[in-house]
Amino acid sequence: MDVVASKSSGSRVYYTMTLQQQYTDGWKSKQSLSGDFVKSTPTKRFYTSTMTNGQYRIKLTAYSKAAKTKKIGTYYSKDFAVTRW
């Protein structure tokens, strides 16, 4: 599954993008990717072969510093279902 995050303008943003799966006790992180961007992230790829049946979402945490000490915000995609036949 390919994912891209973008913004309209501004300075460089450092981020962690995480694939999360929903369980009865909350969302659990499965895969994480990180990097930085000014306008949009490079295409990030989460591999569906490692996903089991369930609800998933992408969580993006953005920071203004490379050391990830100054958090800008946390953003979530709409959740989506994975069903294996």
mmCIF file of C-alpha atoms in Angstrom:
data_model
loop_
_atom_site.group_PDB
_atom_site.id
_atom_site.type_symbol
_atom_site.label_atom_id
_atom_site.label_comp_id
_atom_site.label_asym_id
_atom_site.label_seq_id
_atom_site.Cartn_x
_atom_site.Cartn_y
_atom_site.Cartn_z
ATOM 1 C CA MET A 1 0.000 0.000 0.000
ATOM 2 C CA ASP A 2 1.485 3.345 -1.020
ATOM 3 C CA VAL A 3 1.007 6.413 1.193
ATOM 4 C CA VAL A 4 1.888 10.092 0.658
ATOM 5 C CA ALA A 5 1.404 12.999 3.082
ATOM 6 C CA SER A 6 1.473 16.596 1.854
ATOM 7 C CA LYS A 7 1.022 20.159 3.050
ATOM 8 C CA SER A 8 0.451 23.452 1.267
ATOM 9 C CA SER A 9 3.550 25.398 2.348
ATOM 10 C CA GLY A 10 5.999 26.143 5.098
ATOM 11 C CA SER A 11 9.245 24.831 6.427
ATOM 12 C CA ARG A 12 10.722 21.342 6.581
ATOM 13 C CA VAL A 13 8.786 18.793 8.641
ATOM 14 C CA TYR A 14 10.245 15.634 10.166
ATOM 15 C CA TYR A 15 7.835 12.761 10.611
ATOM 16 C CA THR A 16 7.143 9.219 11.644
ATOM 17 C CA MET A 17 4.437 7.420 9.651
ATOM 18 C CA THR A 18 3.036 4.303 11.323
ATOM 19 C CA LEU A 19 0.670 1.581 10.162
ATOM 20 C CA GLN A 20 -1.644 0.723 13.061
ATOM 21 C CA GLN A 21 -4.088 -2.173 13.516
ATOM 22 C CA GLN A 22 -7.176 -1.958 15.715
ATOM 23 C CA TYR A 23 -7.606 -4.419 18.579
ATOM 24 C CA THR A 24 -10.244 -4.541 21.317
ATOM 25 C CA ASP A 25 -7.903 -2.616 23.637
ATOM 26 C CA GLY A 26 -6.901 0.047 21.092
ATOM 27 C CA TRP A 27 -4.642 0.681 18.099
ATOM 28 C CA LYS A 28 -1.284 -1.127 17.931
ATOM 29 C CA SER A 29 1.664 -0.076 15.766
ATOM 30 C CA LYS A 30 2.725 -2.612 13.129
ATOM 31 C CA GLN A 31 5.202 -0.896 10.771
ATOM 32 C CA SER A 32 6.892 2.523 10.954
ATOM 33 C CA LEU A 33 8.703 4.680 8.425
ATOM 34 C CA SER A 34 10.264 8.097 8.936
ATOM 35 C CA GLY A 35 11.830 10.961 7.055
ATOM 36 C CA ASP A 36 11.377 14.642 6.295
ATOM 37 C CA PHE A 37 9.720 16.807 3.645
ATOM 38 C CA VAL A 38 8.857 20.367 2.653
ATOM 39 C CA LYS A 39 5.788 19.902 0.382
ATOM 40 C CA SER A 40 5.110 16.148 0.401
ATOM 41 C CA THR A 41 6.681 12.935 1.562
ATOM 42 C CA PRO A 42 8.212 10.568 -0.905
ATOM 43 C CA THR A 43 5.848 7.673 -1.536
ATOM 44 C CA LYS A 44 5.992 5.398 1.488
ATOM 45 C CA ARG A 45 5.162 1.709 1.121
ATOM 46 C CA PHE A 46 3.563 -0.537 3.726
ATOM 47 C CA TYR A 47 3.511 -4.176 2.717
ATOM 48 C CA THR A 48 0.075 -5.798 2.762
ATOM 49 C CA SER A 49 1.589 -9.285 2.847
ATOM 50 C CA THR A 50 2.272 -8.771 6.559
ATOM 51 C CA MET A 51 -1.288 -7.605 7.345
ATOM 52 C CA THR A 52 -3.867 -9.939 8.853
ATOM 53 C CA ASN A 53 -7.649 -9.448 8.732
ATOM 54 C CA GLY A 54 -8.760 -6.326 10.546
ATOM 55 C CA GLN A 55 -9.102 -2.554 10.610
ATOM 56 C CA TYR A 56 -6.047 -0.408 9.951
ATOM 57 C CA ARG A 57 -5.096 3.262 9.752
ATOM 58 C CA ILE A 58 -2.023 5.376 9.125
ATOM 59 C CA LYS A 59 -0.770 7.648 11.917
ATOM 60 C CA LEU A 60 1.589 10.500 11.044
ATOM 61 C CA THR A 61 3.386 12.368 13.821
ATOM 62 C CA ALA A 62 5.054 15.580 12.627
ATOM 63 C CA TYR A 63 7.960 17.424 14.259
ATOM 64 C CA SER A 64 9.714 20.731 13.557
ATOM 65 C CA LYS A 65 13.163 19.460 14.574
ATOM 66 C CA ALA A 66 15.170 16.512 13.239
ATOM 67 C CA ALA A 67 15.687 15.239 16.792
ATOM 68 C CA LYS A 68 11.862 14.907 17.020
ATOM 69 C CA THR A 69 11.762 16.930 20.223
ATOM 70 C CA LYS A 70 9.255 19.598 19.073
ATOM 71 C CA LYS A 71 5.972 17.968 18.030
ATOM 72 C CA ILE A 72 3.781 19.845 15.549
ATOM 73 C CA GLY A 73 0.870 17.422 15.610
ATOM 74 C CA THR A 74 -0.479 13.943 15.033
ATOM 75 C CA TYR A 75 -2.686 13.095 12.057
ATOM 76 C CA TYR A 76 -4.675 9.972 11.196
ATOM 77 C CA SER A 77 -6.001 8.550 7.951
ATOM 78 C CA LYS A 78 -9.487 7.135 7.710
ATOM 79 C CA ASP A 79 -9.408 3.547 8.831
ATOM 80 C CA PHE A 80 -9.673 0.770 6.258
ATOM 81 C CA ALA A 81 -10.336 -2.965 6.309
ATOM 82 C CA VAL A 82 -8.054 -5.790 5.210
ATOM 83 C CA THR A 83 -9.774 -9.075 4.466
ATOM 84 C CA ARG A 84 -7.869 -12.214 3.486
ATOM 85 C CA TRP A 85 -9.707 -14.868 1.467
#
